Tab-separated table of C-alpha atoms in Angstrom:
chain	number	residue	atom	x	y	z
A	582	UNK	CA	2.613	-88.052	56.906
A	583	UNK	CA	3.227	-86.723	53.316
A	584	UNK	CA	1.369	-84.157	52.009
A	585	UNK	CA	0.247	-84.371	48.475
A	586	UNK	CA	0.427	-81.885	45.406
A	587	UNK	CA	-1.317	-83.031	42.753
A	588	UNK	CA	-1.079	-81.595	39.237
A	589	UNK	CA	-4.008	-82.085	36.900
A	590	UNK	CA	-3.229	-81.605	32.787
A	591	UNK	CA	-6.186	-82.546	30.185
A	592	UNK	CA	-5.980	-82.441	26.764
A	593	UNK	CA	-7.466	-83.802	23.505
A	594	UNK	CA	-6.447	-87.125	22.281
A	595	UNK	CA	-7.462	-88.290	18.936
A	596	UNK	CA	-6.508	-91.919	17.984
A	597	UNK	CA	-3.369	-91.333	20.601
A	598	UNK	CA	-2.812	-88.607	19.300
A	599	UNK	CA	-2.736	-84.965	20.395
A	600	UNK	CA	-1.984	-81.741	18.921
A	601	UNK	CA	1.555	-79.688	18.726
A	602	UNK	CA	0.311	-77.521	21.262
A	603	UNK	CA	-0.634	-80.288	23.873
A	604	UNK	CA	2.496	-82.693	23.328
A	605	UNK	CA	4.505	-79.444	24.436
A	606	UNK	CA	2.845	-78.437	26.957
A	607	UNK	CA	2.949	-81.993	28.268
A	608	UNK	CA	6.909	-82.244	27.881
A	609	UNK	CA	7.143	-79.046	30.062
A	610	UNK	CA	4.508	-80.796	32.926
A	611	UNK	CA	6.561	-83.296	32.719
A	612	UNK	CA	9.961	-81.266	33.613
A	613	UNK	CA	7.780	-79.317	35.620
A	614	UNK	CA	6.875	-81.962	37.810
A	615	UNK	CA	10.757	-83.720	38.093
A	616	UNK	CA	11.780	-80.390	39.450
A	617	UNK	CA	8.966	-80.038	42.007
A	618	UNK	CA	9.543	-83.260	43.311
A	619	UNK	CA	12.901	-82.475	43.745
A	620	UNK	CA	12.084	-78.775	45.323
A	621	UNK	CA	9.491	-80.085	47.563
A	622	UNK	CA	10.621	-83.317	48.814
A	623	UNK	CA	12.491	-82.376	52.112
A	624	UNK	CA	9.561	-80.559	53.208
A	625	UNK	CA	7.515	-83.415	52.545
A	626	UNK	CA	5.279	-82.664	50.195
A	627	UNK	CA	5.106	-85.287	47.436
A	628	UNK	CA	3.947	-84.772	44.019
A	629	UNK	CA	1.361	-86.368	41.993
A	630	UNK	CA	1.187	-85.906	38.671
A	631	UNK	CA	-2.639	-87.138	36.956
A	632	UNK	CA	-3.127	-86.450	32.999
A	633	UNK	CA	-6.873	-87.156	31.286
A	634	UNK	CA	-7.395	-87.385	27.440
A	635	UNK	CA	-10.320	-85.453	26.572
A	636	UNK	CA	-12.451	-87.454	23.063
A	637	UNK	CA	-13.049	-85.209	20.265
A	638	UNK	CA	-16.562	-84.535	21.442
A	639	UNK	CA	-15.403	-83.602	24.973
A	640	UNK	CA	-13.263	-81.154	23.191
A	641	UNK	CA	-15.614	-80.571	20.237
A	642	UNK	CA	-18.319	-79.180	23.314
A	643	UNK	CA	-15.595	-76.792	24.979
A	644	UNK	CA	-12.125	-76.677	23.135
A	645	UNK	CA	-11.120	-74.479	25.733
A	646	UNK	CA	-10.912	-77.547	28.123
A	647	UNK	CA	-7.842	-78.979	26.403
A	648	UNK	CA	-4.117	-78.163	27.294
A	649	UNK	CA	-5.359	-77.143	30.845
A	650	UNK	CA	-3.873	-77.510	34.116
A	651	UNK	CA	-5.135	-77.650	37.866
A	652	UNK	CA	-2.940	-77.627	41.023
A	653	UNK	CA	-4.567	-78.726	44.034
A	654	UNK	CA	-7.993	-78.070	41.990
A	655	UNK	CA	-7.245	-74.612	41.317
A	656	UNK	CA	-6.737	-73.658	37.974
A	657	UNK	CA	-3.040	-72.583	37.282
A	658	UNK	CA	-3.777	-68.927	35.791
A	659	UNK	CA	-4.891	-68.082	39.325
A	660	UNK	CA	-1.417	-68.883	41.212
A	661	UNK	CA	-0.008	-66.640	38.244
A	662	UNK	CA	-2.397	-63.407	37.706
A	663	UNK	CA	-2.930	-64.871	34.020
A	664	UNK	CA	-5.955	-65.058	32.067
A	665	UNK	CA	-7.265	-67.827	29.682
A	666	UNK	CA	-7.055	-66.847	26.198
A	667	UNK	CA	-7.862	-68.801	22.714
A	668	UNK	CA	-6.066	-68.884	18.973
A	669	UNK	CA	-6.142	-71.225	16.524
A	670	UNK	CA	-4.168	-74.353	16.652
A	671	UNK	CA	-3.780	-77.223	14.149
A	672	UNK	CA	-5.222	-79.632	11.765
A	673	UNK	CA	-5.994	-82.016	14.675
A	674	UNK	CA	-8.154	-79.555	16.758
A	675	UNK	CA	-9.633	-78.501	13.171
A	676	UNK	CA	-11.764	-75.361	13.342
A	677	UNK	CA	-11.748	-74.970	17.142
A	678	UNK	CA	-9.226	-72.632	18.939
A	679	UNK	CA	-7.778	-73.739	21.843
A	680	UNK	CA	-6.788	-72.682	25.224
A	681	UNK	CA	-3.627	-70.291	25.790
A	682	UNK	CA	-2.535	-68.704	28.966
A	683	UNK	CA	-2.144	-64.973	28.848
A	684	UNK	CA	0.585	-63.566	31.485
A	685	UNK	CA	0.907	-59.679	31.125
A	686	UNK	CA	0.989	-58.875	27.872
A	687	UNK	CA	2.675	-62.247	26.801
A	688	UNK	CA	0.748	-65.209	25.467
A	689	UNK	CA	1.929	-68.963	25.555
A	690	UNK	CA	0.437	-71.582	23.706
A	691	UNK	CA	2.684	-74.335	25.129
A	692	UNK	CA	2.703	-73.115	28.886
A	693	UNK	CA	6.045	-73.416	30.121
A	694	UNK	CA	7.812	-75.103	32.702
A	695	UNK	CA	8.492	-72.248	34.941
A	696	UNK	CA	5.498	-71.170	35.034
A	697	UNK	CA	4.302	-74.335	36.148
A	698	UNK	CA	7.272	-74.597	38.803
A	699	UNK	CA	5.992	-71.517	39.834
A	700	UNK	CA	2.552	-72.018	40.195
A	701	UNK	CA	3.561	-75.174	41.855
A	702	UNK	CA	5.694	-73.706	44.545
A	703	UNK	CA	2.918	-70.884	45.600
A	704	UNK	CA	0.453	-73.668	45.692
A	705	UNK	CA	2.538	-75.704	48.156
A	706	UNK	CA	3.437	-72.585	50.482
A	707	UNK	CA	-0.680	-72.499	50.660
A	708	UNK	CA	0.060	-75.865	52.402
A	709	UNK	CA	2.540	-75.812	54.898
């Protein structure tokens, strides 16, 4: 029997839209998850990849909710010693700042795809 990895992004849609920040982060999830399921397939883990739209008041109530991602229900600063952080983003999150990933002393507001591989990879070591 496989055994499942399942990557969780959220982020604000508006009128199918989202912002910059979001669509980029979401290309990189994307690449993130192609190479996982090619990393983790002989061992039998399989990857599932779920993404949720958060409305405007979803995002309105906590912006910092958007542009997140979970790994097996953990939140994906905690495989990688990083902290949430915040900054201001565009004209479709409008006054609100949204959610950044702080690793060391570097700060992403697109979180990249290695970062995701890599969170990915110490998640599924947790399983096997």
């Amino acid at each position: 029997m496989n055994k499942i990895l399942k990557i969780k992004w959220q982020r604000l849609v508006i009128n199918g839209q989202t912002c910059p920040r979001c669509k980029s982060t979401g290309d990189e999830v994307e690449k993130a998850v192609i190479i996982l399921k090619e990393s983790l397939k002989p061992i039998n883990i399989e990857v599932v990849l779920k993404k949720e739209a958060l409305t405007d008041s979803q995002f309105k109530n906590n912006s910092l909710e958007s542009n997140r991602i979970w790994i097996n229900d953990i939140p994906l600063e905690e495989y990688i010693e990083g902290k949430v952080g915040q900054s201001t983003c565009c004209d479709v999150c409008g006054p609100y700042e949204c959610r950044t990933v702080n690793i060391g002393k570097d700060v992403f507001e697109t979180i990249p795809c290695n970062t995701i591989v890599k969170a990915g990879l110490l998640a599924a070591s947790n399983m096997i």
